[in-house]
Short mmCIF file of C-alpha atoms and ligand atoms in Angstrom, two decimals:
data_model
loop_
_atom_site.label_atom_id
_atom_site.label_comp_id
_atom_site.label_asym_id
_atom_site.label_seq_id
_atom_site.Cartn_x
_atom_site.Cartn_y
_atom_site.Cartn_z
CA UNK A 67 -102.07 40.25 -62.22
CA UNK A 68 -104.49 37.49 -62.95
CA UNK A 69 -102.24 36.04 -65.60
CA UNK A 70 -99.29 36.28 -63.32
CA UNK A 71 -101.21 34.32 -60.68
CA UNK A 72 -102.05 31.49 -63.07
CA UNK A 73 -98.50 31.38 -64.29
CA UNK A 74 -97.17 31.05 -60.75
CA UNK A 75 -99.64 28.27 -60.15
CA UNK A 76 -98.83 26.28 -63.29
CA UNK A 77 -95.07 26.64 -62.93
CA UNK A 78 -95.08 25.79 -59.28
CA UNK A 79 -97.25 22.70 -59.77
CA UNK A 80 -94.94 21.50 -62.51
CA UNK A 81 -91.88 22.05 -60.37
CA UNK A 82 -93.46 20.27 -57.45
CA UNK A 83 -94.35 17.21 -59.46
CA UNK A 84 -90.92 16.98 -61.05
CA UNK A 85 -88.92 17.53 -57.89
CA UNK A 86 -87.21 14.49 -56.48
CA UNK A 87 -86.15 15.60 -53.02
CA UNK A 88 -88.00 16.87 -49.99
CA UNK A 89 -85.44 19.67 -49.64
CA UNK A 90 -86.23 20.87 -53.16
CA UNK A 91 -89.90 21.04 -52.38
CA UNK A 92 -89.23 22.95 -49.24
CA UNK A 93 -87.23 25.43 -51.28
CA UNK A 94 -90.14 25.82 -53.67
CA UNK A 95 -92.51 26.40 -50.78
CA UNK A 96 -90.33 29.13 -49.36
CA UNK A 97 -89.92 30.74 -52.75
CA UNK A 98 -93.65 30.83 -53.50
CA UNK A 99 -95.51 30.70 -50.21
CA UNK A 100 -92.87 31.91 -47.74
CA UNK A 101 -92.97 35.27 -45.98
CA UNK A 102 -91.37 36.99 -48.95
CA UNK A 103 -92.69 34.49 -51.51
CA UNK A 104 -94.12 35.24 -54.92
CA UNK A 105 -97.70 34.47 -53.99
CA UNK A 106 -97.41 36.11 -50.60
CA UNK A 107 -96.28 39.29 -52.33
CA UNK A 108 -99.38 39.29 -54.48
CA UNK A 109 -101.62 38.74 -51.49
CA UNK A 110 -99.91 41.62 -49.72
CA UNK A 111 -100.36 43.96 -52.63
CA UNK A 112 -104.12 43.42 -52.89
CA UNK A 113 -104.73 46.62 -51.00
CA UNK A 114 -103.59 48.58 -54.02
CA UNK A 115 -106.31 47.15 -56.26
CA UNK A 116 -109.80 48.38 -56.83
CA UNK A 117 -112.51 46.90 -54.67
CA UNK A 118 -113.80 44.58 -57.38
CA UNK A 119 -110.42 43.39 -58.53
CA UNK A 120 -109.33 42.92 -54.96
CA UNK A 121 -112.06 40.48 -54.06
CA UNK A 122 -111.70 38.49 -57.26
CA UNK A 123 -107.91 38.29 -57.18
CA UNK A 124 -107.91 37.71 -53.45
CA UNK A 125 -110.26 34.78 -53.78
CA UNK A 126 -108.27 33.26 -56.61
CA UNK A 127 -104.99 33.76 -54.77
CA UNK A 128 -106.28 31.94 -51.75
CA UNK A 129 -107.55 29.06 -53.89
CA UNK A 130 -104.16 28.76 -55.53
CA UNK A 131 -102.41 28.98 -52.20
CA UNK A 132 -104.51 26.09 -50.87
CA UNK A 133 -103.97 24.06 -54.03
CA UNK A 134 -100.20 24.53 -53.87
CA UNK A 135 -100.06 23.69 -50.18
CA UNK A 136 -101.96 20.51 -50.90
CA UNK A 137 -99.68 19.56 -53.77
CA UNK A 138 -96.62 20.24 -51.63
CA UNK A 139 -97.84 18.03 -48.78
CA UNK A 140 -98.83 15.26 -51.14
CA UNK A 141 -95.50 15.25 -52.95
CA UNK A 142 -93.61 15.42 -49.68
CA UNK A 143 -95.33 12.34 -48.35
CA UNK A 144 -94.86 10.50 -51.66
CA UNK A 145 -91.15 11.23 -51.55
CA UNK A 146 -91.03 10.32 -47.86
CA UNK A 147 -92.50 6.86 -48.29
CA UNK A 148 -90.43 6.27 -51.43
CA UNK A 149 -87.34 7.10 -49.39
CA UNK A 150 -88.36 4.66 -46.68
CA UNK A 151 -89.04 1.87 -49.17
CA UNK A 152 -85.68 2.51 -50.73
CA UNK A 153 -84.00 2.34 -47.32
CA UNK A 154 -85.80 -0.90 -46.53
CA UNK A 155 -84.66 -2.35 -49.84
CA UNK A 156 -81.07 -1.24 -49.62
CA UNK A 157 -80.31 -1.52 -45.92
CA UNK A 158 -82.19 -4.57 -44.64
CA UNK A 159 -80.21 -6.95 -42.54
CA UNK A 160 -80.99 -10.47 -41.41
CA UNK A 161 -81.05 -10.22 -37.63
CA UNK A 162 -81.18 -13.99 -37.29
CA UNK A 163 -77.76 -14.45 -38.87
CA UNK A 164 -74.57 -14.60 -36.89
CA UNK A 165 -72.02 -11.98 -37.76
CA UNK A 166 -69.30 -13.26 -40.10
CA UNK A 167 -66.88 -15.59 -38.39
CA UNK A 168 -68.88 -16.05 -35.21
CA UNK A 169 -70.64 -19.24 -34.37
CA UNK A 170 -71.81 -18.72 -30.83
CA UNK A 171 -72.98 -15.10 -30.73
CA UNK A 172 -76.56 -16.20 -30.91
CA UNK A 173 -76.28 -19.42 -28.99
CA UNK A 174 -79.62 -21.15 -28.64
CA UNK A 175 -81.12 -21.48 -25.21
CA UNK A 176 -82.41 -24.78 -23.97
CA UNK A 177 -84.72 -26.24 -21.41
CA UNK A 178 -83.53 -26.44 -17.81
CA UNK A 179 -82.55 -29.99 -16.75
CA UNK A 180 -85.31 -30.04 -14.12
CA UNK A 181 -87.93 -29.15 -16.73
CA UNK A 182 -86.49 -31.72 -19.13
CA UNK A 183 -86.94 -34.37 -16.46
CA UNK A 184 -90.41 -33.09 -15.62
CA UNK A 185 -91.57 -33.30 -19.24
CA UNK A 186 -90.07 -36.76 -19.57
CA UNK A 187 -91.93 -37.95 -16.48
CA UNK A 188 -95.16 -36.38 -17.67
CA UNK A 189 -94.77 -38.34 -20.92
CA UNK A 190 -94.10 -41.60 -19.10
CA UNK A 191 -97.16 -41.19 -16.89
CA UNK A 192 -99.36 -39.99 -19.75
CA UNK A 193 -98.51 -43.21 -21.56
CA UNK A 194 -99.80 -45.10 -18.51
CA UNK A 195 -103.10 -43.23 -18.55
CA UNK A 196 -102.27 -40.55 -15.98
CA UNK A 197 -103.56 -37.02 -16.41
CA UNK A 198 -101.25 -34.09 -15.64
CA UNK A 199 -102.73 -31.60 -13.16
CA UNK A 200 -101.52 -28.27 -11.89
CA UNK A 201 -101.94 -26.49 -8.58
CA UNK A 202 -101.09 -23.07 -7.16
CA UNK A 203 -97.73 -22.33 -5.48
CA UNK A 204 -99.28 -20.08 -2.82
CA UNK A 205 -101.64 -22.54 -1.19
CA UNK A 206 -104.33 -22.72 1.47
CA UNK A 207 -103.34 -24.34 4.75
CA UNK A 208 -106.28 -26.66 4.18
CA UNK A 209 -104.88 -28.20 0.99
CA UNK A 210 -101.27 -28.31 2.15
CA UNK A 211 -101.90 -29.80 5.62
CA UNK A 212 -105.44 -30.11 6.96
CA UNK A 213 -106.96 -32.26 4.20
CA UNK A 214 -103.81 -34.39 4.07
CA UNK A 215 -104.57 -35.62 7.56
CA UNK A 216 -102.10 -33.19 9.15
CA UNK A 217 -104.27 -31.14 11.54
CA UNK A 218 -102.99 -28.08 13.39
CA UNK A 219 -100.48 -28.96 16.12
CA UNK A 220 -99.78 -32.35 14.52
CA UNK A 221 -96.05 -33.05 15.01
CA UNK A 222 -95.75 -33.93 11.30
CA UNK A 223 -96.02 -30.21 10.55
CA UNK A 224 -92.60 -29.81 12.12
CA UNK A 225 -91.09 -31.95 9.34
CA UNK A 226 -91.92 -29.27 6.80
CA UNK A 227 -90.66 -25.80 7.67
CA UNK A 228 -93.07 -23.45 6.06
CA UNK A 229 -93.19 -19.96 4.56
CA UNK A 230 -96.39 -18.42 5.92
CA UNK A 231 -98.01 -15.34 4.45
CA UNK A 232 -99.38 -12.67 6.75
CA UNK A 233 -102.96 -13.60 5.92
CA UNK A 234 -102.48 -17.21 7.08
CA UNK A 235 -101.80 -18.87 3.72
CA UNK A 236 -98.51 -20.47 2.78
CA UNK A 237 -96.16 -21.41 -0.02
CA UNK A 238 -96.88 -25.09 -0.60
CA UNK A 239 -94.30 -27.30 1.08
CA UNK A 240 -95.09 -30.26 -1.18
CA UNK A 241 -97.08 -31.11 -4.28
CA UNK A 242 -99.32 -33.38 -2.16
CA UNK A 243 -101.77 -30.47 -2.07
CA UNK A 244 -102.53 -31.35 -5.70
CA UNK A 245 -103.90 -34.73 -4.53
CA UNK A 246 -106.77 -33.02 -2.72
CA UNK A 247 -107.46 -30.58 -5.53
CA UNK A 248 -107.41 -33.52 -7.94
CA UNK A 249 -109.87 -35.57 -5.87
CA UNK A 250 -112.22 -32.60 -5.70
CA UNK A 251 -112.12 -32.23 -9.44
CA UNK A 252 -112.28 -35.85 -10.59
CA UNK A 253 -114.62 -38.78 -10.18
CA UNK A 254 -112.94 -42.11 -9.38
CA UNK A 255 -111.46 -44.13 -10.94
CA UNK A 256 -108.65 -41.76 -12.00
CA UNK A 257 -104.90 -41.43 -12.24
CA UNK A 258 -103.17 -38.07 -11.90
CA UNK A 259 -99.69 -36.62 -11.62
CA UNK A 260 -99.01 -33.11 -10.39
CA UNK A 261 -95.56 -31.66 -11.04
CA UNK A 262 -94.54 -28.39 -9.45
CA UNK A 263 -92.30 -26.12 -7.46
CA UNK A 264 -92.36 -26.35 -3.68
CA UNK A 265 -90.86 -24.27 -0.88
CA UNK A 266 -89.38 -24.93 2.54
CA UNK A 267 -88.08 -22.42 5.07
CA UNK A 268 -84.72 -24.10 5.42
CA UNK A 269 -81.09 -23.22 5.52
CA UNK A 270 -79.43 -24.58 2.41
CA UNK A 271 -76.61 -27.05 2.02
CA UNK A 272 -75.51 -29.54 -0.62
CA UNK A 273 -78.74 -31.53 -0.27
CA UNK A 274 -81.23 -28.88 0.92
CA UNK A 275 -82.76 -25.99 -0.99
CA UNK A 276 -85.55 -23.61 -0.03
CA UNK A 277 -87.07 -24.06 -3.49
CA UNK A 278 -87.24 -27.39 -5.29
CA UNK A 279 -89.43 -29.54 -7.50
CA UNK A 280 -91.62 -32.57 -7.00
CA UNK A 281 -94.01 -34.71 -8.98
CA UNK A 282 -96.99 -35.94 -7.04
CA UNK A 283 -98.85 -39.01 -8.21
CA UNK A 284 -102.14 -40.58 -7.27
CA UNK A 285 -104.15 -43.50 -8.58
CA UNK A 286 -107.64 -44.20 -7.27
CA UNK A 287 -109.57 -47.30 -8.28
CA UNK A 288 -111.18 -50.43 -6.84
CA UNK A 289 -108.89 -52.73 -4.83
CA UNK A 290 -105.64 -50.86 -5.32
CA UNK A 291 -102.80 -52.58 -3.49
CA UNK A 292 -99.10 -52.15 -2.82
CA UNK A 293 -98.48 -54.44 -5.80
CA UNK A 294 -100.03 -51.82 -8.13
CA UNK A 295 -97.85 -49.17 -6.54
CA UNK A 296 -94.66 -51.17 -6.99
CA UNK A 297 -95.48 -52.00 -10.59
CA UNK A 298 -96.07 -48.38 -11.58
CA UNK A 299 -92.96 -47.19 -9.74
CA UNK A 300 -90.75 -49.82 -11.37
CA UNK A 301 -92.18 -48.94 -14.76
CA UNK A 302 -91.36 -45.28 -14.16
CA UNK A 303 -87.81 -45.99 -13.00
CA UNK A 304 -87.12 -48.34 -15.91
CA UNK A 305 -88.09 -45.56 -18.33
CA UNK A 306 -86.17 -42.83 -16.52
CA UNK A 307 -82.94 -44.79 -16.04
CA UNK A 308 -83.33 -46.87 -19.21
CA UNK A 309 -82.61 -50.10 -17.36
CA UNK A 310 -84.40 -52.43 -14.96
CA UNK A 311 -84.03 -51.05 -11.49
CA UNK A 312 -84.23 -53.11 -8.31
CA UNK A 313 -86.43 -51.53 -5.64
CA UNK A 314 -87.20 -52.20 -2.00
CA UNK A 315 -89.77 -50.73 0.35
CA UNK A 316 -89.09 -49.69 3.91
CA UNK A 317 -91.76 -48.44 6.25
CA UNK A 318 -91.99 -44.66 6.27
CA UNK A 319 -94.36 -42.35 8.08
CA UNK A 320 -96.52 -39.80 6.29
CA UNK A 321 -99.89 -38.89 7.79
CA UNK A 322 -101.64 -39.04 4.38
CA UNK A 323 -100.79 -42.67 3.60
CA UNK A 324 -101.30 -45.91 5.48
CA UNK A 325 -99.18 -47.95 5.13
CA UNK A 326 -96.45 -45.48 4.13
CA UNK A 327 -93.12 -46.40 2.56
CA UNK A 328 -89.75 -45.16 1.55
CA UNK A 329 -88.94 -46.67 -1.81
CA UNK A 330 -85.22 -47.28 -2.31
CA UNK A 331 -83.49 -48.27 -5.52
CA UNK A 332 -80.42 -50.38 -5.85
CA UNK A 333 -77.54 -47.95 -6.34
CA UNK A 334 -76.97 -47.31 -10.04
CA UNK A 335 -73.45 -46.06 -9.53
CA UNK A 336 -72.00 -49.23 -7.96
CA UNK A 337 -74.68 -51.73 -8.96
CA UNK A 338 -75.53 -52.36 -5.32
CA UNK A 339 -72.04 -53.25 -4.13
CA UNK A 340 -71.64 -50.14 -1.99
CA UNK A 341 -70.01 -46.79 -2.83
CA UNK A 342 -69.82 -43.15 -1.75
CA UNK A 343 -73.13 -42.22 -3.34
CA UNK A 344 -75.10 -44.94 -1.50
CA UNK A 345 -72.98 -44.55 1.63
CA UNK A 346 -71.77 -48.13 1.22
CA UNK A 347 -75.30 -49.50 1.69
CA UNK A 348 -75.97 -50.43 -1.94
CA UNK A 349 -79.36 -48.64 -1.74
CA UNK A 350 -80.43 -45.09 -2.46
CA UNK A 351 -83.56 -43.56 -0.96
CA UNK A 352 -85.59 -42.31 -3.89
CA UNK A 353 -89.25 -41.70 -3.27
CA UNK A 354 -91.82 -41.82 -0.51
CA UNK A 355 -95.16 -43.42 -1.24
CA UNK A 356 -98.02 -45.41 0.24
CA UNK A 357 -101.68 -46.32 0.14
CA UNK A 358 -103.93 -43.30 0.50
CA UNK A 359 -105.22 -42.86 4.06
CA UNK A 360 -109.02 -43.24 4.34
CA UNK A 361 -109.25 -39.82 6.03
CA UNK A 362 -107.61 -38.24 2.99
CA UNK A 363 -110.06 -39.95 0.65
CA UNK A 364 -112.90 -38.58 2.79
CA UNK A 365 -111.44 -35.07 2.67
CA UNK A 366 -111.38 -35.46 -1.11
CA UNK A 367 -115.03 -36.50 -1.16
CA UNK A 368 -114.30 -40.15 -2.01
CA UNK A 369 -115.89 -43.08 -0.15
CA UNK A 370 -113.03 -45.14 1.36
CA UNK A 371 -115.30 -48.20 1.57
CA UNK A 372 -115.65 -48.26 -2.19
CA UNK A 373 -112.35 -46.89 -3.43
CA UNK A 374 -108.70 -47.16 -2.56
CA UNK A 375 -105.52 -45.82 -4.04
CA UNK A 376 -101.82 -45.20 -3.88
CA UNK A 377 -99.86 -41.97 -3.88
CA UNK A 378 -96.24 -41.00 -4.20
CA UNK A 379 -94.09 -37.89 -4.09
CA UNK A 380 -91.10 -37.86 -6.38
CA UNK A 381 -88.26 -35.43 -5.77
CA UNK A 382 -87.35 -34.09 -9.21
CA UNK A 383 -84.06 -32.47 -8.19
CA UNK A 384 -82.99 -35.72 -6.61
CA UNK A 385 -83.78 -37.68 -9.75
CA UNK A 386 -81.82 -35.31 -11.97
CA UNK A 387 -78.91 -35.41 -9.52
CA UNK A 388 -78.90 -39.21 -9.65
CA UNK A 389 -79.04 -39.33 -13.41
CA UNK A 390 -76.13 -36.96 -13.98
CA UNK A 391 -74.12 -37.47 -10.79
CA UNK A 392 -74.72 -33.91 -9.55
CA UNK A 393 -73.50 -33.56 -5.98
CA UNK A 394 -74.88 -30.18 -4.91
CA UNK A 395 -78.59 -29.29 -5.18
CA UNK A 396 -77.79 -25.56 -5.10
CA UNK A 397 -76.49 -25.69 -8.66
CA UNK A 398 -80.04 -25.85 -10.02
CA UNK A 399 -81.05 -22.33 -9.07
CA UNK A 400 -77.59 -20.82 -9.14
CA UNK A 401 -78.13 -19.43 -12.64
CA UNK A 402 -74.56 -20.43 -13.42
CA UNK A 403 -74.38 -20.74 -17.20
CA UNK A 404 -71.43 -23.13 -16.97
CA UNK A 405 -73.62 -25.54 -15.04
CA UNK A 406 -76.66 -25.15 -17.29
CA UNK A 407 -74.73 -25.48 -20.53
CA UNK A 408 -73.90 -29.06 -19.69
CA UNK A 409 -77.44 -30.24 -20.33
N1 DAH B 1591 -95.30 -34.91 0.39
C1 DAH B 1591 -94.22 -35.67 0.97
C2 DAH B 1591 -93.01 -34.78 1.17
O1 DAH B 1591 -92.85 -33.82 0.46
C3 DAH B 1591 -93.83 -36.80 0.04
C4 DAH B 1591 -94.86 -37.87 -0.09
C5 DAH B 1591 -94.83 -38.97 0.74
C6 DAH B 1591 -95.85 -37.80 -1.03
C7 DAH B 1591 -95.73 -40.01 0.63
C8 DAH B 1591 -96.79 -38.82 -1.17
C9 DAH B 1591 -96.72 -39.92 -0.33
O2 DAH B 1591 -97.76 -38.79 -2.07
O3 DAH B 1591 -97.61 -40.92 -0.46
O4 DAH B 1591 -92.23 -35.04 2.05
#
């Protein structure tokens, strides 16, 4: 019986190592170690042996059983990983390729026209020494109104319909909140721009959206005047529209600037002669701006006797609409691929 055991072991090990398929190995396992297997039969017949023989043969049988089980597992996993490597070699596909004959299946995405304009403006201002700052979309009433010289019950609050949260905060109605956060963070002199998304509780039409984009700007230094403001604005517009742009200032009221202005540009569509876009006036209202109100400087922790500054709020949607002749602001958030693919 001993010899028979060793023979089973040697033969089985040989077979295992020369087998090339997991199914074959499984067959070997069943044949040798299965319920009616060769080795199992020996283990079952131990009862017929003498006490001494039984313990010796039993021990050896169990050793062999363990050795075979080990060999089977090892060979199975060898064959398994070989099969996987073979699959990887023979069946790999290049997922980045278009299928034959198609050119647009994997069309590349691109940056939204508003973001394109935003990045462009950030670059223009960076080149003039402005730092780009960020601010939160859900904002404290303090930053959005109070510190901008718009106290509670001030009628100017009515100009900006607001989404309030239940705990008394709000979705910022303008990027001007970034002015205050910027002043708190920086020591004058400084120049900052703050692009971002803003929200108004408004019904929408071709020129009103509840969600739109602005770029806020602020420059604080000694003896800042309207001349500095006009120069920087003209510089910006020349870069954006790639031509010299004529501007004019009209008085405009915003509680956080004094004096406050509406900056108009000479209509780029008709060259100032008068057309549908400029409503025959030759001028298009483009951006509000002004010299920072002393109260606002104080709220920002800056001494208005030492420092002065200008600020402006640029409507990004408006600018993109002007550049491309887009006539309805609602296109921007419509998600309409036909609209977006044009840029
Ligand atoms: N925050 C104003 C708005 O959204 C725009 C604005 C006006 C910003 C004058 C300014 C400014 O910085 O000086 O209506």
